[in-house]
CSV table of C-alpha atoms in Angstrom, one decimal:
chain,number,residue,atom,x,y,z
A,1033,MET,CA,27.7,-84.9,51.7
A,1034,MET,CA,26.7,-86.4,48.3
A,1035,GLN,CA,23.3,-84.8,48.7
A,1036,ASN,CA,24.7,-81.3,49.0
A,1037,VAL,CA,26.8,-81.7,45.9
A,1038,ALA,CA,23.8,-82.9,43.9
A,1039,SER,CA,21.6,-79.9,44.9
A,1040,ARG,CA,24.2,-77.3,43.9
A,1041,PRO,CA,23.7,-77.6,40.1
A,1042,SER,CA,20.0,-77.2,40.6
A,1043,ALA,CA,20.4,-74.0,42.5
A,1044,MET,CA,22.8,-72.6,39.8
A,1045,GLY,CA,20.3,-73.5,37.0
A,1046,GLY,CA,17.6,-71.6,38.8
A,1047,MET,CA,19.8,-68.5,39.1
A,1048,VAL,CA,20.6,-68.6,35.3
A,1049,LEU,CA,16.9,-68.9,34.5
A,1050,CYS,CA,16.0,-65.9,36.6
A,1051,CYS,CA,18.8,-63.8,35.0
A,1052,ALA,CA,17.5,-64.8,31.5
A,1053,VAL,CA,14.0,-63.8,32.4
A,1054,ALA,CA,15.2,-60.4,33.7
A,1055,LEU,CA,17.2,-59.7,30.6
A,1056,LEU,CA,14.3,-60.5,28.3
A,1057,THR,CA,12.1,-58.3,30.3
A,1058,ALA,CA,14.5,-55.4,30.1
A,1059,CYS,CA,14.9,-55.7,26.3
A,1060,SER,CA,11.2,-55.8,25.5
A,1061,ARG,CA,9.8,-52.6,23.8
A,1062,PRO,CA,7.4,-50.3,25.8
A,1063,ALA,CA,3.8,-50.3,24.9
A,1064,PRO,CA,3.1,-47.7,22.1
A,1065,VAL,CA,1.6,-44.4,23.2
A,1066,ALA,CA,-1.8,-43.8,21.6
A,1067,GLU,CA,-1.7,-41.0,19.0
A,1068,PRO,CA,-3.8,-38.0,20.1
A,1069,ILE,CA,-7.0,-37.2,18.4
A,1070,ARG,CA,-6.6,-33.8,16.8
A,1071,SER,CA,-9.3,-31.2,16.2
A,1072,VAL,CA,-9.4,-30.1,12.5
A,1073,LYS,CA,-11.2,-27.3,10.8
A,1074,VAL,CA,-12.8,-28.6,7.6
A,1075,VAL,CA,-14.6,-27.1,4.7
A,1076,THR,CA,-17.0,-28.8,2.3
A,1077,VAL,CA,-15.7,-28.6,-1.3
A,1078,GLY,CA,-18.1,-26.8,-3.6
A,1079,VAL,CA,-18.0,-25.3,-7.1
A,1080,ASP,CA,-18.0,-21.5,-7.2
A,1081,ALA,CA,-18.0,-19.0,-10.0
A,1082,LEU,CA,-14.5,-18.1,-11.1
A,1083,ASN,CA,-14.7,-14.4,-10.9
A,1084,PRO,CA,-11.5,-13.2,-9.3
A,1085,GLN,CA,-11.3,-9.7,-7.8
A,1086,VAL,CA,-8.1,-8.0,-8.9
A,1087,SER,CA,-6.8,-5.1,-6.9
A,1088,TYR,CA,-3.8,-2.7,-7.3
A,1089,SER,CA,-2.0,-0.5,-4.8
A,1090,ALA,CA,-2.2,3.2,-5.8
A,1091,GLU,CA,-0.8,6.4,-4.6
A,1092,VAL,CA,-2.8,9.6,-4.1
A,1093,ARG,CA,-1.3,12.5,-6.0
A,1094,ALA,CA,-2.3,16.0,-6.9
A,1095,ARG,CA,-4.0,16.4,-10.3
A,1096,ILE,CA,-1.4,19.1,-11.1
A,1097,GLU,CA,2.1,19.1,-9.6
A,1098,SER,CA,4.4,21.8,-10.9
A,1099,ARG,CA,8.2,22.1,-10.8
A,1100,LEU,CA,8.8,25.8,-10.3
A,1101,GLY,CA,12.0,27.5,-11.2
A,1102,PHE,CA,13.4,31.0,-11.8
A,1103,ARG,CA,13.0,32.4,-15.3
A,1104,VAL,CA,16.5,34.0,-15.1
A,1105,ALA,CA,19.9,32.6,-14.0
A,1106,GLY,CA,21.5,33.5,-10.7
A,1107,LYS,CA,22.6,32.5,-7.2
A,1108,ILE,CA,19.9,31.6,-4.7
A,1109,VAL,CA,20.2,34.0,-1.7
A,1110,SER,CA,17.1,32.9,0.3
A,1111,ARG,CA,14.4,30.2,0.5
A,1112,ARG,CA,11.2,30.9,2.4
A,1113,VAL,CA,9.4,27.6,2.4
A,1114,GLU,CA,9.9,24.0,3.6
A,1115,VAL,CA,8.7,20.6,2.4
A,1116,GLY,CA,5.1,20.0,3.5
A,1117,GLN,CA,4.3,23.7,3.9
A,1118,HIS,CA,1.0,25.0,2.5
A,1119,VAL,CA,1.5,28.2,0.5
A,1120,GLN,CA,-1.0,30.7,-1.0
A,1121,ALA,CA,-1.0,32.0,-4.6
A,1122,GLY,CA,1.5,34.9,-4.9
A,1123,GLN,CA,3.5,33.9,-1.8
A,1124,LEU,CA,7.3,34.3,-2.1
A,1125,LEU,CA,9.1,31.0,-2.3
A,1126,ALA,CA,12.8,31.9,-3.0
A,1127,GLU,CA,15.0,34.7,-4.3
A,1128,ILE,CA,18.2,35.0,-6.3
A,1129,ASP,CA,20.8,37.8,-6.2
A,1130,GLY,CA,19.2,40.6,-8.3
A,1131,LYS,CA,21.9,43.3,-8.2
A,1132,ASP,CA,23.0,42.9,-11.8
A,1133,TYR,CA,19.4,42.9,-12.9
A,1134,ARG,CA,18.6,46.0,-11.0
A,1135,HIS,CA,21.6,47.8,-12.5
A,1136,SER,CA,20.4,46.8,-16.0
A,1137,GLN,CA,17.0,48.1,-15.1
A,1138,GLU,CA,18.4,51.5,-14.1
A,1139,GLY,CA,20.4,51.6,-17.4
A,1140,ALA,CA,17.2,50.9,-19.3
A,1141,GLN,CA,15.4,53.6,-17.5
A,1142,ALA,CA,18.1,56.1,-18.3
A,1143,GLN,CA,18.0,55.1,-22.0
A,1144,TRP,CA,14.2,55.5,-22.1
A,1145,ARG,CA,14.4,59.0,-20.5
A,1146,SER,CA,17.1,60.0,-23.1
A,1147,ALA,CA,14.9,58.7,-25.9
A,1148,GLN,CA,11.9,60.5,-24.5
A,1149,THR,CA,13.8,63.8,-24.4
A,1150,GLN,CA,15.0,63.3,-28.0
A,1151,TRP,CA,11.4,62.7,-29.1
A,1152,GLU,CA,10.1,65.8,-27.3
A,1153,LEU,CA,12.8,67.9,-29.0
A,1154,ALA,CA,12.0,66.5,-32.4
A,1155,ASP,CA,8.3,67.0,-31.8
A,1156,ALA,CA,8.7,70.6,-30.9
A,1157,ASP,CA,11.0,71.2,-33.9
A,1158,TYR,CA,8.4,69.6,-36.2
A,1159,ARG,CA,5.6,71.8,-34.9
A,1160,ARG,CA,7.7,74.9,-35.4
A,1161,TYR,CA,8.6,74.0,-39.0
A,1162,LYS,CA,5.0,73.1,-39.7
A,1163,ALA,CA,3.9,76.6,-38.7
A,1164,LEU,CA,6.7,78.1,-40.9
A,1165,ARG,CA,5.4,76.0,-43.9
A,1166,GLU,CA,1.9,77.2,-43.4
A,1167,GLN,CA,3.3,80.7,-43.9
A,1168,SER,CA,5.3,79.5,-46.9
A,1169,PHE,CA,8.7,80.4,-45.3
A,1170,ILE,CA,10.1,76.9,-45.9
A,1171,SER,CA,9.6,74.2,-48.6
A,1172,ASP,CA,7.7,71.0,-48.3
A,1173,ALA,CA,11.0,69.0,-48.4
A,1174,GLU,CA,12.3,70.7,-45.3
A,1175,LEU,CA,9.1,69.9,-43.4
A,1176,GLU,CA,9.3,66.3,-44.5
A,1177,ARG,CA,12.8,66.0,-43.2
A,1178,ARG,CA,11.6,67.3,-39.8
A,1179,GLU,CA,8.8,64.8,-39.9
A,1180,SER,CA,11.2,61.9,-40.6
A,1181,THR,CA,13.3,63.0,-37.7
A,1182,LEU,CA,10.3,63.0,-35.4
A,1183,LYS,CA,9.3,59.5,-36.5
A,1184,ALA,CA,12.8,58.2,-35.9
A,1185,ALA,CA,12.8,59.7,-32.4
A,1186,ARG,CA,9.5,58.2,-31.7
A,1187,ALA,CA,10.8,54.7,-32.8
A,1188,LEU,CA,13.8,55.1,-30.6
A,1189,MET,CA,11.6,56.0,-27.6
A,1190,ASP,CA,9.4,53.0,-28.2
A,1191,GLN,CA,12.4,50.8,-28.4
A,1192,ALA,CA,13.8,52.2,-25.2
A,1193,ARG,CA,10.5,51.7,-23.4
A,1194,ALA,CA,10.3,48.1,-24.5
A,1195,GLN,CA,13.8,47.4,-23.3
A,1196,LEU,CA,12.9,49.0,-19.9
A,1197,LEU,CA,9.8,46.7,-19.7
A,1198,VAL,CA,12.1,43.7,-20.4
A,1199,GLN,CA,14.5,44.7,-17.7
A,1200,ASP,CA,11.6,45.3,-15.2
A,1201,ASN,CA,10.5,41.7,-15.9
A,1202,GLN,CA,14.0,40.4,-15.5
A,1203,THR,CA,14.2,42.0,-12.1
A,1204,ASP,CA,10.8,40.6,-11.0
A,1205,TYR,CA,11.9,37.1,-12.1
A,1206,THR,CA,14.6,37.1,-9.4
A,1207,ARG,CA,11.7,36.5,-7.0
A,1208,LEU,CA,10.1,33.0,-7.2
A,1209,VAL,CA,6.4,33.2,-6.2
A,1210,ALA,CA,3.7,30.5,-6.2
A,1211,ASP,CA,1.3,30.8,-9.1
A,1212,GLN,CA,-1.3,28.7,-7.4
A,1213,SER,CA,-2.1,27.6,-3.8
A,1214,GLY,CA,-0.8,24.2,-2.8
A,1215,VAL,CA,1.6,22.1,-0.8
A,1216,VAL,CA,5.4,22.1,-1.2
A,1217,THR,CA,6.3,18.5,-2.0
A,1218,ALA,CA,10.1,18.8,-2.7
A,1219,VAL,CA,12.9,21.3,-2.6
A,1220,GLU,CA,15.4,20.7,-5.4
A,1221,ALA,CA,17.9,23.6,-4.9
A,1222,GLU,CA,19.3,25.2,-1.8
A,1223,VAL,CA,20.6,28.7,-0.8
A,1224,GLY,CA,24.1,29.4,-2.3
A,1225,GLN,CA,23.5,27.3,-5.4
A,1226,VAL,CA,23.8,28.9,-8.8
A,1227,VAL,CA,20.9,27.9,-11.0
A,1228,SER,CA,20.1,28.3,-14.6
A,1229,ALA,CA,16.9,29.7,-16.1
A,1230,GLY,CA,14.2,27.1,-15.9
A,1231,MET,CA,16.0,24.8,-13.5
A,1232,PRO,CA,13.5,23.2,-11.0
A,1233,VAL,CA,13.8,24.7,-7.5
A,1234,ILE,CA,10.5,24.0,-5.7
A,1235,ARG,CA,7.9,21.3,-6.5
A,1236,LEU,CA,4.4,22.4,-5.7
A,1237,ALA,CA,1.3,20.1,-5.6
A,1238,GLN,CA,-1.6,22.4,-6.4
A,1239,ASP,CA,-4.8,22.4,-4.3
A,1240,GLY,CA,-7.9,20.9,-5.9
A,1241,ALA,CA,-8.6,17.5,-7.5
A,1242,ARG,CA,-6.7,14.4,-6.6
A,1243,ASP,CA,-5.7,11.4,-8.7
A,1244,ALA,CA,-5.1,7.8,-7.7
A,1245,VAL,CA,-2.1,6.6,-9.7
A,1246,TYR,CA,-1.1,3.0,-10.0
A,1247,ALA,CA,0.8,0.7,-12.4
A,1248,MET,CA,-0.7,-2.2,-14.4
A,1249,PRO,CA,1.2,-5.1,-16.1
A,1250,GLU,CA,1.4,-5.3,-19.9
A,1251,ASP,CA,-1.0,-8.2,-20.1
A,1252,GLN,CA,-3.7,-6.4,-18.0
A,1253,VAL,CA,-3.6,-2.8,-19.4
A,1254,SER,CA,-6.1,-3.7,-22.1
A,1255,ARG,CA,-8.8,-4.2,-19.5
A,1256,VAL,CA,-9.0,-0.5,-18.7
A,1257,LYS,CA,-10.3,2.3,-21.0
A,1258,THR,CA,-10.4,6.0,-20.6
A,1259,GLY,CA,-13.6,7.1,-18.9
A,1260,GLN,CA,-14.1,3.7,-17.2
A,1261,THR,CA,-15.2,3.8,-13.5
A,1262,LEU,CA,-13.3,1.9,-10.9
A,1263,ARG,CA,-13.7,1.5,-7.2
A,1264,VAL,CA,-11.0,3.2,-5.0
A,1265,GLN,CA,-10.7,2.6,-1.3
A,1266,ALA,CA,-8.4,4.4,1.1
A,1267,TRP,CA,-5.9,2.4,3.0
A,1268,GLY,CA,-7.3,0.1,5.7
A,1269,ASP,CA,-11.0,0.8,6.5
A,1270,GLY,CA,-11.0,4.2,4.9
A,1271,PRO,CA,-13.7,5.7,2.7
A,1272,THR,CA,-14.5,4.4,-0.8
A,1273,TRP,CA,-14.8,6.5,-3.9
A,1274,GLN,CA,-15.7,6.0,-7.6
A,1275,GLY,CA,-12.7,7.0,-9.7
A,1276,THR,CA,-12.7,7.6,-13.4
A,1277,VAL,CA,-9.8,6.6,-15.6
A,1278,ARG,CA,-8.4,9.9,-16.8
A,1279,GLU,CA,-5.1,8.9,-18.4
A,1280,ILE,CA,-3.3,5.7,-19.5
A,1281,ALA,CA,0.4,5.8,-20.3
A,1282,ALA,CA,1.1,5.4,-24.1
A,1283,SER,CA,4.2,3.3,-23.4
A,1284,ALA,CA,5.5,1.0,-20.7
A,1285,ASP,CA,8.0,2.0,-18.1
A,1286,PRO,CA,11.4,0.9,-19.4
A,1287,LEU,CA,12.4,-0.6,-16.1
A,1288,THR,CA,9.2,-2.1,-14.6
A,1289,ARG,CA,7.4,-2.8,-17.9
A,1290,THR,CA,4.2,-1.5,-16.5
A,1291,PHE,CA,1.7,1.1,-17.6
A,1292,THR,CA,0.8,4.1,-15.4
A,1293,VAL,CA,-2.9,4.6,-15.0
A,1294,LYS,CA,-4.4,7.8,-13.4
A,1295,LEU,CA,-7.8,7.8,-11.9
A,1296,ALA,CA,-9.6,11.1,-11.3
A,1297,LEU,CA,-11.1,11.1,-7.8
A,1298,PRO,CA,-14.3,13.1,-7.0
A,1299,VAL,CA,-13.7,16.8,-6.2
A,1300,SER,CA,-15.1,16.2,-2.7
A,1301,ALA,CA,-12.5,13.5,-2.0
A,1302,GLN,CA,-9.4,15.1,-0.4
A,1303,PRO,CA,-7.2,12.3,0.9
A,1304,PRO,CA,-3.7,13.3,2.1
A,1305,LEU,CA,-1.1,13.5,-0.7
A,1306,GLY,CA,1.1,10.5,-0.9
A,1307,SER,CA,-1.4,8.2,1.0
A,1308,THR,CA,-2.1,4.7,-0.2
A,1309,ALA,CA,-5.3,3.5,-1.8
A,1310,THR,CA,-6.5,0.3,-3.3
A,1311,VAL,CA,-8.0,0.2,-6.8
A,1312,GLN,CA,-10.3,-2.7,-7.5
A,1313,MET,CA,-11.0,-3.7,-11.1
A,1314,ALA,CA,-14.6,-3.9,-12.2
A,1315,GLN,CA,-15.3,-7.5,-13.1
A,1316,ALA,CA,-17.7,-8.7,-15.7
A,1317,PRO,CA,-20.0,-11.7,-14.9
A,1318,THR,CA,-18.6,-15.0,-16.0
A,1319,SER,CA,-20.0,-18.5,-16.4
A,1320,LEU,CA,-16.7,-20.3,-15.6
A,1321,THR,CA,-16.8,-22.3,-12.4
A,1322,ALA,CA,-14.1,-24.0,-10.4
A,1323,ILE,CA,-13.2,-25.6,-7.0
A,1324,ARG,CA,-11.4,-23.1,-4.7
A,1325,LEU,CA,-9.7,-23.8,-1.4
A,1326,PRO,CA,-7.7,-21.7,1.0
A,1327,THR,CA,-4.0,-21.9,0.5
A,1328,THR,CA,-3.6,-23.1,4.1
A,1329,ALA,CA,-5.2,-26.4,3.1
A,1330,LEU,CA,-2.3,-27.4,0.8
A,1331,ARG,CA,0.5,-29.7,1.8
A,1332,GLN,CA,3.7,-30.2,-0.3
A,1333,GLU,CA,4.2,-33.8,-1.2
A,1334,GLY,CA,7.4,-34.3,-3.2
A,1335,GLN,CA,7.0,-32.4,-6.5
A,1336,GLY,CA,3.2,-32.1,-6.1
A,1337,SER,CA,0.6,-30.9,-3.7
A,1338,ALA,CA,-2.0,-32.7,-1.7
A,1339,VAL,CA,-4.9,-32.0,0.7
A,1340,TRP,CA,-6.3,-34.0,3.7
A,1341,VAL,CA,-9.7,-35.5,2.9
A,1342,LEU,CA,-11.9,-36.4,5.9
A,1343,ASP,CA,-13.6,-39.8,6.0
A,1344,SER,CA,-16.7,-38.8,7.9
A,1345,GLN,CA,-17.6,-42.4,8.8
A,1346,ALA,CA,-14.3,-43.4,10.3
A,1347,MET,CA,-13.3,-39.8,11.3
A,1348,THR,CA,-9.9,-40.3,9.8
A,1349,VAL,CA,-7.9,-38.3,7.3
A,1350,ALA,CA,-6.2,-39.4,4.1
A,1351,LEU,CA,-3.9,-37.5,1.7
A,1352,GLN,CA,-5.4,-36.7,-1.7
A,1353,PRO,CA,-3.0,-35.5,-4.5
A,1354,VAL,CA,-4.4,-32.5,-6.4
A,1355,GLN,CA,-3.5,-30.4,-9.4
A,1356,LEU,CA,-3.4,-26.6,-8.8
A,1357,GLY,CA,-4.7,-23.8,-11.0
A,1358,PRO,CA,-4.2,-20.0,-10.6
A,1359,VAL,CA,-4.2,-18.3,-7.2
A,1360,VAL,CA,-7.2,-16.0,-6.6
A,1361,GLY,CA,-6.6,-13.7,-3.6
A,1362,SER,CA,-6.0,-16.0,-0.6
A,1363,ASP,CA,-7.5,-19.0,-2.4
A,1364,VAL,CA,-6.2,-21.4,-5.0
A,1365,VAL,CA,-8.1,-23.0,-7.8
A,1366,ILE,CA,-8.1,-26.9,-7.7
A,1367,ALA,CA,-7.8,-28.0,-11.3
A,1368,SER,CA,-8.3,-31.7,-10.5
A,1369,GLY,CA,-8.3,-34.3,-7.7
A,1370,LEU,CA,-11.4,-33.2,-5.7
A,1371,GLN,CA,-15.1,-33.5,-6.2
A,1372,ALA,CA,-17.9,-31.4,-4.8
A,1373,GLY,CA,-19.1,-32.6,-1.4
A,1374,GLN,CA,-15.8,-33.8,-0.1
A,1375,GLN,CA,-14.6,-32.4,3.2
A,1376,VAL,CA,-11.1,-31.1,3.4
A,1377,GLY,CA,-9.0,-30.0,6.3
A,1378,VAL,CA,-7.8,-26.4,6.1
A,1379,THR,CA,-5.7,-25.9,9.3
A,1380,GLY,CA,-2.9,-27.9,10.9
A,1381,VAL,CA,-2.1,-29.8,7.7
A,1382,HIS,CA,1.5,-30.3,8.7
A,1383,VAL,CA,0.8,-32.1,11.9
A,1384,LEU,CA,-1.6,-34.7,10.5
A,1385,THR,CA,-0.7,-38.3,9.5
A,1386,PRO,CA,-2.5,-40.7,7.1
A,1387,GLY,CA,-5.3,-42.6,8.9
A,1388,GLN,CA,-5.1,-40.3,12.0
A,1389,LYS,CA,-8.3,-40.0,14.1
A,1390,VAL,CA,-9.6,-36.5,14.1
A,1391,THR,CA,-12.6,-34.5,15.3
A,1392,VAL,CA,-14.2,-31.6,13.5
A,1393,PHE,CA,-13.4,-28.2,15.1
A,1394,LYS,CA,-16.5,-26.3,16.2
A,1395,PRO,CA,-16.0,-22.7,17.3
A,1396,VAL,CA,-17.2,-21.9,20.9
A,1397,VAL,CA,-20.2,-19.6,21.0
A,1398,ASP,CA,-20.2,-17.2,23.9
A,1399,ALA,CA,-23.7,-17.6,25.5
A,1400,THR,CA,-23.3,-14.4,27.5
A,1401,ARG,CA,-23.3,-12.2,24.4
């Protein structure tokens, strides 16, 4: 009996020890997972000539674009064209109500016929009196009065004829016709609208030479001169032309503070009106050099920027703070922080960590090609 009592504490101690071991095992941290080795695309830093290519977006426009309007006032009664329609020289574009102008024309015709009749009567009277003077039946003074009457009748007839021509023109001006062949780019008045003389109704881009028009900032406009040749390329992979600077705005746009520049395209170049083109500035050779990296290589670190530099011996990466210069296209100039010959990661910079093992990415070459 005493032996059973003595063995009970030993059994309880063993159970406590087993529970403690189990608890310690449960609270221990799991073994850390090995960080994956990432493949990184790297470039070797070099010093290149700092010769940025500056380009501007331009719009193709007609060399001459006219805003056509009636030369007399009236109510528009018909419009014969639509936007985008190609018209020929002399084609009717629109008409205004010409009843009043036709009535005035008829009145001018009646006045001219009356003046013509008066002149014919005065002319016959003068010839008759001239024959009487030759026979000495009348005096010179009487003949001179008949001659003055004839001259006055002639002047009235000329005046009436001039008024008739004016009224003929006024009647013709009720029909708006295209003075040149071209494309209708805008309609600025509709049927039923009363327009004044000279008010724009149809905008017409004349056939012929094209211009590439673009805007330049104030600090860059001094780089172009009239007669300078620039490279112009149609949108995407379109054709390329040599454009000549034809016109530079004398003052900046009050809203955008930019100067409008017009490039004359070759006569053979006929891109669609309103299409987009890219104007590339001609660059002069420069002796300035700098380190340039793709913007994808940059990582924001606090208030500054950094890049991942590859240790080719340990195949690990480390952050290197850099000072940035101007942006040139899709690259950025590195003012300081790097030296020629260093290898810098240019992709996946946001998933790397300091000291991480990496491999250099090598593109797969298709051997079947």
